[in-house]
């Protein structure tokens, strides 16, 4: 019943942009933090960004700050990750997730996860 479904991934040239979407359904997520994580081949899962549905508790990992923007559309129960000035090192599978703990960057505190969407940035 509870589902997080990512979309918007694809292949883009370095310097380009993509917008990822995560549609949430199956329960009320209004009190949850919504996060984005990514995992490159052979690497551990990495925190990217987190937001509350009110727009607070907003944090980014240093490597994406100034380039990525996380936001929500509460009417659509959707969280977005706008990615600009993409670099080859941004290549990864991107996951959205939901946590009862506001602002947490720990994947262990996230109880719901999407299936992931592939982002590939060519040089």
Coordinates of N, CA, C and O in Angstrom, one line a residue:
X1 N 0.8 -1.2 0.0 CA 0.0 0.0 0.0 C 0.9 1.3 0.0 O 0.6 2.2 -0.8
X2 N 1.9 1.3 0.9 CA 2.7 2.5 1.0 C 3.7 2.4 -0.2 O 4.4 1.4 -0.4
X3 N 3.8 3.5 -1.0 CA 4.6 3.5 -2.2 C 5.3 4.8 -2.3 O 4.7 5.9 -2.1
X4 N 6.6 4.8 -2.6 CA 7.3 6.0 -3.1 C 7.9 5.6 -4.5 O 8.6 4.6 -4.6
X5 N 7.5 6.4 -5.5 CA 7.9 6.1 -6.9 C 8.6 7.2 -7.5 O 8.1 8.3 -7.6
X6 N 9.9 7.0 -7.8 CA 10.8 8.0 -8.4 C 10.6 8.0 -9.9 O 10.3 7.0 -10.5
X7 N 10.8 9.2 -10.5 CA 10.8 9.3 -12.0 C 11.7 10.5 -12.3 O 12.1 11.3 -11.5
X8 N 12.1 10.6 -13.6 CA 12.8 11.8 -14.1 C 14.3 11.5 -14.3 O 15.0 12.4 -14.8
X9 N 14.8 10.3 -14.0 CA 16.2 10.0 -14.3 C 16.4 9.8 -15.8 O 15.5 9.8 -16.6
X10 N 17.7 9.8 -16.1 CA 18.1 9.6 -17.5 C 19.5 10.0 -17.8 O 20.3 10.0 -16.8
X11 N 19.8 10.1 -19.0 CA 21.2 10.5 -19.5 C 21.3 11.9 -19.8 O 20.4 12.4 -20.6
X12 N 22.3 12.6 -19.3 CA 22.5 14.0 -19.5 C 23.9 14.4 -19.6 O 24.8 13.7 -19.0
X13 N 24.3 15.4 -20.4 CA 25.7 15.8 -20.5 C 26.1 16.6 -19.3 O 25.3 17.3 -18.7
X14 N 27.4 16.6 -19.0 CA 27.9 17.4 -18.0 C 27.5 18.9 -18.2 O 27.6 19.4 -19.3
X15 N 27.1 19.5 -17.1 CA 26.6 20.9 -17.1 C 25.1 21.0 -17.3 O 24.6 22.1 -17.2
X16 N 24.5 19.9 -17.7 CA 23.1 19.9 -17.9 C 22.3 19.8 -16.6 O 22.8 19.8 -15.5
X17 N 20.9 19.6 -16.8 CA 20.0 19.6 -15.6 C 19.0 18.5 -15.8 O 18.7 18.0 -16.9
X18 N 18.6 18.0 -14.6 CA 17.5 17.0 -14.5 C 16.6 17.4 -13.3 O 17.1 17.9 -12.3
X19 N 15.3 17.0 -13.4 CA 14.5 17.1 -12.2 C 13.9 15.8 -11.9 O 13.2 15.2 -12.7
X20 N 14.2 15.3 -10.7 CA 13.7 14.0 -10.2 C 12.4 14.3 -9.4 O 12.3 15.3 -8.7
X21 N 11.4 13.4 -9.5 CA 10.2 13.4 -8.8 C 10.0 12.2 -8.0 O 10.4 11.1 -8.4
X22 N 9.4 12.3 -6.8 CA 9.0 11.2 -6.0 C 7.6 11.3 -5.5 O 7.3 12.2 -4.7
X23 N 6.7 10.5 -6.0 CA 5.3 10.5 -5.7 C 5.1 9.6 -4.5 O 5.4 8.4 -4.6
X24 N 4.5 10.1 -3.5 CA 4.2 9.4 -2.2 C 2.7 9.0 -2.2 O 1.9 9.9 -2.4
X25 N 2.4 7.8 -1.8 CA 1.0 7.4 -1.6 C 0.9 6.3 -0.6 O 1.9 5.7 -0.2
X26 N -0.3 6.0 -0.2 CA -0.6 4.9 0.7 C -0.8 5.2 2.2 O -1.2 4.4 2.9
X27 N -0.4 6.4 2.6 CA -0.5 6.9 3.9 C -0.3 8.4 3.9 O 0.1 9.0 2.9
X28 N -0.6 9.0 5.1 CA -0.3 10.4 5.3 C 1.2 10.6 5.6 O 1.6 10.1 6.6
X29 N 1.9 11.4 4.8 CA 3.3 11.6 5.1 C 3.6 13.0 5.6 O 4.7 13.4 5.7
X30 N 2.5 13.7 6.0 CA 2.7 15.2 6.4 C 3.7 15.4 7.6 O 4.3 16.4 7.6
X31 N 3.8 14.4 8.4 CA 4.7 14.5 9.6 C 6.1 13.9 9.3 O 6.9 13.9 10.2
X32 N 6.3 13.4 8.1 CA 7.6 12.8 7.7 C 8.6 13.7 7.1 O 8.2 14.7 6.4
X33 N 9.9 13.4 7.3 CA 10.9 14.0 6.5 C 11.1 13.2 5.2 O 10.9 12.0 5.2
X34 N 11.3 14.0 4.1 CA 11.5 13.3 2.8 C 12.9 13.6 2.4 O 13.4 14.7 2.3
X35 N 13.7 12.5 2.1 CA 15.1 12.6 1.7 C 15.4 12.0 0.4 O 14.6 11.2 -0.2
X36 N 16.5 12.4 -0.2 CA 17.1 11.9 -1.4 C 18.4 11.3 -1.0 O 19.2 11.9 -0.4
X37 N 18.7 10.1 -1.5 CA 20.0 9.4 -1.4 C 20.4 9.0 -2.8 O 19.6 8.9 -3.7
X38 N 21.7 8.6 -2.9 CA 22.2 8.1 -4.1 C 23.3 7.0 -3.9 O 23.9 7.1 -2.8
X39 N 23.4 6.1 -4.8 CA 24.4 5.1 -4.7 C 25.0 4.8 -6.1 O 24.4 4.4 -7.0
X40 N 26.4 5.0 -6.1 CA 27.1 4.7 -7.3 C 27.7 3.3 -7.3 O 27.8 2.7 -6.2
X41 N 28.0 2.7 -8.4 CA 28.5 1.3 -8.4 C 29.8 1.2 -7.5 O 30.7 2.0 -7.6
X42 N 29.8 0.2 -6.6 CA 30.9 0.0 -5.7 C 31.0 0.9 -4.5 O 32.0 0.9 -3.8
X43 N 30.0 1.8 -4.4 CA 30.0 2.8 -3.3 C 28.9 2.6 -2.3 O 27.9 2.0 -2.7
X44 N 29.0 3.2 -1.1 CA 28.0 3.1 -0.1 C 26.9 4.1 -0.5 O 27.1 5.1 -1.2
X45 N 25.7 3.9 0.0 CA 24.6 4.8 -0.2 C 24.9 6.1 0.5 O 25.3 6.1 1.7
X46 N 24.7 7.2 -0.2 CA 25.1 8.6 0.3 C 23.9 9.5 0.4 O 23.0 9.6 -0.5
X47 N 23.8 10.2 1.5 CA 22.8 11.2 1.7 C 23.0 12.4 0.7 O 24.1 12.8 0.5
X48 N 21.9 12.9 0.2 CA 21.9 14.0 -0.8 C 21.2 15.2 -0.2 O 21.8 16.3 -0.1
X49 N 20.0 15.1 0.2 CA 19.2 16.2 0.7 C 18.0 15.7 1.4 O 17.5 14.6 1.3
X50 N 17.4 16.6 2.3 CA 16.2 16.3 3.1 C 15.4 17.5 3.3 O 15.9 18.6 3.3
X51 N 14.1 17.3 3.4 CA 13.1 18.4 3.6 C 11.9 17.9 4.3 O 11.6 16.7 4.2
X52 N 11.3 18.8 5.1 CA 9.9 18.5 5.6 C 8.9 19.0 4.7 O 9.2 19.9 3.8
X53 N 7.7 18.5 4.8 CA 6.6 19.0 3.9 C 6.2 20.5 4.2 O 5.6 21.1 3.3
X54 N 6.6 21.0 5.3 CA 6.5 22.4 5.5 C 7.6 23.3 4.9 O 7.5 24.5 5.0
X55 N 8.6 22.6 4.4 CA 9.7 23.4 3.8 C 10.9 23.6 4.7 O 11.9 24.1 4.3
X56 N 10.7 23.2 6.0 CA 11.8 23.3 7.0 C 12.7 22.1 7.0 O 12.6 21.2 6.2
X57 N 13.6 22.1 8.0 CA 14.5 21.0 8.3 C 15.3 20.7 7.0 O 15.3 19.5 6.5
X58 N 15.8 21.7 6.3 CA 16.4 21.6 5.0 C 17.9 21.5 5.0 O 18.6 22.4 5.5
X59 N 18.4 20.4 4.5 CA 19.9 20.1 4.5 C 20.3 19.5 3.2 O 19.6 18.7 2.6
X60 N 21.6 19.8 2.8 CA 22.2 19.2 1.7 C 23.6 18.7 2.0 O 24.2 19.3 2.9
X61 N 24.0 17.7 1.4 CA 25.4 17.3 1.5 C 26.3 18.3 0.7 O 25.8 18.9 -0.2
X62 N 27.5 18.5 1.2 CA 28.3 19.6 0.7 C 28.6 19.5 -0.8 O 28.7 20.6 -1.5
X63 N 28.7 18.3 -1.4 CA 29.0 18.2 -2.8 C 28.0 18.6 -3.7 O 28.2 18.9 -4.9
X64 N 26.7 18.8 -3.2 CA 25.6 19.2 -4.1 C 25.1 20.6 -3.8 O 24.3 21.2 -4.5
X65 N 25.5 21.2 -2.7 CA 25.0 22.5 -2.2 C 25.3 23.5 -3.3 O 26.4 23.7 -3.7
X66 N 24.3 24.3 -3.6 CA 24.4 25.3 -4.6 C 24.1 24.9 -6.0 O 23.9 25.7 -6.9
X67 N 24.0 23.6 -6.2 CA 23.6 23.0 -7.5 C 22.3 22.3 -7.5 O 21.6 22.3 -8.5
X68 N 22.0 21.6 -6.4 CA 20.7 20.9 -6.3 C 19.7 21.6 -5.4 O 20.1 22.3 -4.4
X69 N 18.4 21.5 -5.6 CA 17.4 22.1 -4.8 C 16.3 21.0 -4.5 O 15.7 20.5 -5.5
X70 N 16.0 20.8 -3.3 CA 14.9 19.9 -2.9 C 13.7 20.7 -2.6 O 13.8 21.8 -2.0
X71 N 12.5 20.3 -3.0 CA 11.3 21.0 -2.8 C 10.1 20.0 -2.7 O 10.2 18.8 -3.1
X72 N 8.9 20.5 -2.3 CA 7.7 19.7 -2.3 C 6.6 20.4 -2.9 O 6.5 21.6 -3.0
X73 N 5.6 19.6 -3.4 CA 4.3 20.0 -3.9 C 3.3 19.3 -3.1 O 3.0 18.1 -3.3
X74 N 2.8 19.9 -2.0 CA 2.0 19.2 -1.0 C 0.7 18.7 -1.6 O 0.2 17.6 -1.3
X75 N 0.1 19.5 -2.5 CA -1.1 19.1 -3.2 C -1.0 17.8 -4.0 O -2.0 17.1 -4.1
X76 N 0.2 17.6 -4.5 CA 0.4 16.4 -5.3 C 1.2 15.3 -4.5 O 1.5 14.2 -5.1
X77 N 1.4 15.5 -3.3 CA 2.2 14.5 -2.4 C 3.5 14.1 -3.1 O 3.8 12.9 -3.2
X78 N 4.2 15.1 -3.6 CA 5.4 14.8 -4.4 C 6.5 15.7 -3.9 O 6.4 16.8 -3.6
X79 N 7.7 15.1 -3.9 CA 8.9 15.8 -3.6 C 9.8 15.8 -4.8 O 9.9 14.8 -5.6
X80 N 10.6 16.9 -5.0 CA 11.4 17.0 -6.2 C 12.8 17.2 -5.8 O 13.2 17.7 -4.7
X81 N 13.7 16.9 -6.7 CA 15.1 17.2 -6.6 C 15.5 17.8 -8.0 O 15.7 17.1 -9.0
X82 N 15.7 19.1 -8.0 CA 16.2 19.8 -9.2 C 17.7 19.8 -9.2 O 18.3 20.3 -8.2
X83 N 18.3 19.2 -10.2 CA 19.7 19.0 -10.3 C 20.3 19.9 -11.4 O 20.0 19.6 -12.6
X84 N 21.1 20.9 -11.1 CA 21.7 21.7 -12.1 C 23.2 21.5 -12.1 O 23.8 21.0 -11.2
X85 N 23.9 22.0 -13.2 CA 25.3 21.9 -13.3 C 25.8 20.5 -13.0 O 26.8 20.3 -12.2
X86 N 25.2 19.5 -13.6 CA 25.5 18.1 -13.3 C 27.0 17.8 -13.7 O 27.5 18.3 -14.7
X87 N 27.6 16.9 -12.9 CA 28.9 16.5 -13.1 C 28.9 14.9 -13.2 O 28.0 14.3 -12.7
X88 N 29.9 14.4 -13.9 CA 30.0 12.9 -14.0 C 30.0 12.2 -12.7 O 29.4 11.1 -12.6
X89 N 30.5 12.8 -11.6 CA 30.5 12.2 -10.3 C 29.1 12.2 -9.7 O 29.0 11.5 -8.6
X90 N 28.2 12.8 -10.3 CA 26.8 12.7 -9.8 C 26.1 11.4 -10.3 O 25.0 11.2 -9.9
X91 N 26.7 10.7 -11.2 CA 26.2 9.5 -11.8 C 25.9 8.5 -10.6 O 26.8 8.1 -9.9
X92 N 24.7 8.0 -10.5 CA 24.3 7.1 -9.5 C 22.8 6.7 -9.7 O 22.1 7.3 -10.5
X93 N 22.4 5.7 -8.9 CA 20.9 5.5 -8.7 C 20.5 6.4 -7.6 O 21.1 6.3 -6.5
X94 N 19.4 7.1 -7.8 CA 18.9 8.1 -6.8 C 17.6 7.5 -6.2 O 16.7 7.0 -7.0
X95 N 17.5 7.5 -4.9 CA 16.4 7.0 -4.2 C 15.7 8.1 -3.3 O 16.4 8.9 -2.7
X96 N 14.4 8.1 -3.3 CA 13.7 8.9 -2.3 C 13.3 8.0 -1.1 O 13.2 6.8 -1.3
X97 N 13.1 8.6 0.0 CA 12.9 7.9 1.3 C 12.1 8.8 2.2 O 12.2 10.0 2.1
X98 N 11.4 8.2 3.2 CA 10.6 8.9 4.2 C 11.0 8.5 5.6 O 11.2 7.3 5.8
X99 N 11.2 9.4 6.5 CA 11.6 9.2 7.9 C 10.7 9.9 8.8 O 10.2 11.0 8.6
X100 N 10.4 9.3 10.0 CA 9.7 10.0 11.1 C 10.5 11.0 11.8 O 10.0 11.8 12.6
X101 N 11.9 11.1 11.5 CA 12.8 12.0 12.2 C 13.1 13.1 11.3 O 13.7 12.9 10.3
X102 N 12.8 14.3 11.7 CA 13.0 15.5 10.9 C 14.5 15.8 10.7 O 15.3 15.7 11.7
X103 N 14.9 16.0 9.5 CA 16.2 16.4 9.2 C 17.3 15.4 9.2 O 18.5 15.7 9.0
X104 N 16.9 14.1 9.5 CA 18.0 13.1 9.6 C 18.7 12.8 8.3 O 18.0 12.8 7.2
X105 N 20.0 12.6 8.4 CA 20.8 12.2 7.2 C 21.2 10.8 7.2 O 21.9 10.3 6.3
X106 N 20.7 10.0 8.2 CA 21.1 8.6 8.3 C 20.1 7.7 7.6 O 18.9 7.8 7.8
X107 N 20.6 6.9 6.7 CA 19.6 6.0 6.0 C 18.9 5.0 6.9 O 17.9 4.5 6.6
X108 N 19.5 4.7 8.0 CA 18.9 3.8 9.0 C 17.7 4.4 9.7 O 16.9 3.6 10.3
X109 N 17.5 5.7 9.6 CA 16.3 6.3 10.2 C 15.1 6.4 9.2 O 14.1 7.0 9.5
X110 N 15.3 5.9 8.0 CA 14.3 6.0 6.9 C 13.6 4.7 6.8 O 14.2 3.7 6.5
X111 N 12.3 4.7 6.9 CA 11.5 3.4 6.9 C 10.9 3.1 5.6 O 10.5 1.9 5.4
X112 N 10.7 4.1 4.7 CA 10.1 3.8 3.4 C 11.1 4.3 2.3 O 11.6 5.3 2.4
X113 N 11.2 3.4 1.3 CA 12.1 3.7 0.2 C 11.5 3.4 -1.2 O 10.7 2.5 -1.3
X114 N 11.8 4.2 -2.1 CA 11.5 4.0 -3.5 C 12.4 3.0 -4.2 O 13.4 2.5 -3.6
X115 N 12.1 2.6 -5.4 CA 12.9 1.6 -6.1 C 14.2 2.2 -6.8 O 15.1 1.5 -7.1
X116 N 14.2 3.5 -6.9 CA 15.4 4.2 -7.5 C 15.2 4.6 -8.9 O 14.5 3.9 -9.7
X117 N 15.9 5.6 -9.4 CA 16.0 6.0 -10.7 C 17.4 6.3 -11.1 O 18.1 6.9 -10.4
X118 N 17.8 5.8 -12.3 CA 19.2 6.0 -12.7 C 19.5 7.4 -13.3 O 18.7 7.8 -14.2
X119 N 20.5 8.0 -12.8 CA 21.0 9.3 -13.4 C 22.4 9.0 -13.9 O 23.3 8.6 -13.1
X120 N 22.6 9.3 -15.2 CA 23.9 9.1 -15.8 C 24.4 10.5 -16.4 O 23.6 11.0 -17.2
X121 N 25.5 11.0 -16.0 CA 26.1 12.2 -16.5 C 27.3 11.9 -17.3 O 28.3 11.4 -16.8
X122 N 27.3 12.2 -18.6 CA 28.4 12.0 -19.5 C 29.4 13.2 -19.5 O 28.9 14.3 -19.4
X123 N 30.6 12.9 -19.8 CA 31.6 13.9 -19.8 C 31.9 14.4 -21.3 O 31.3 13.8 -22.2

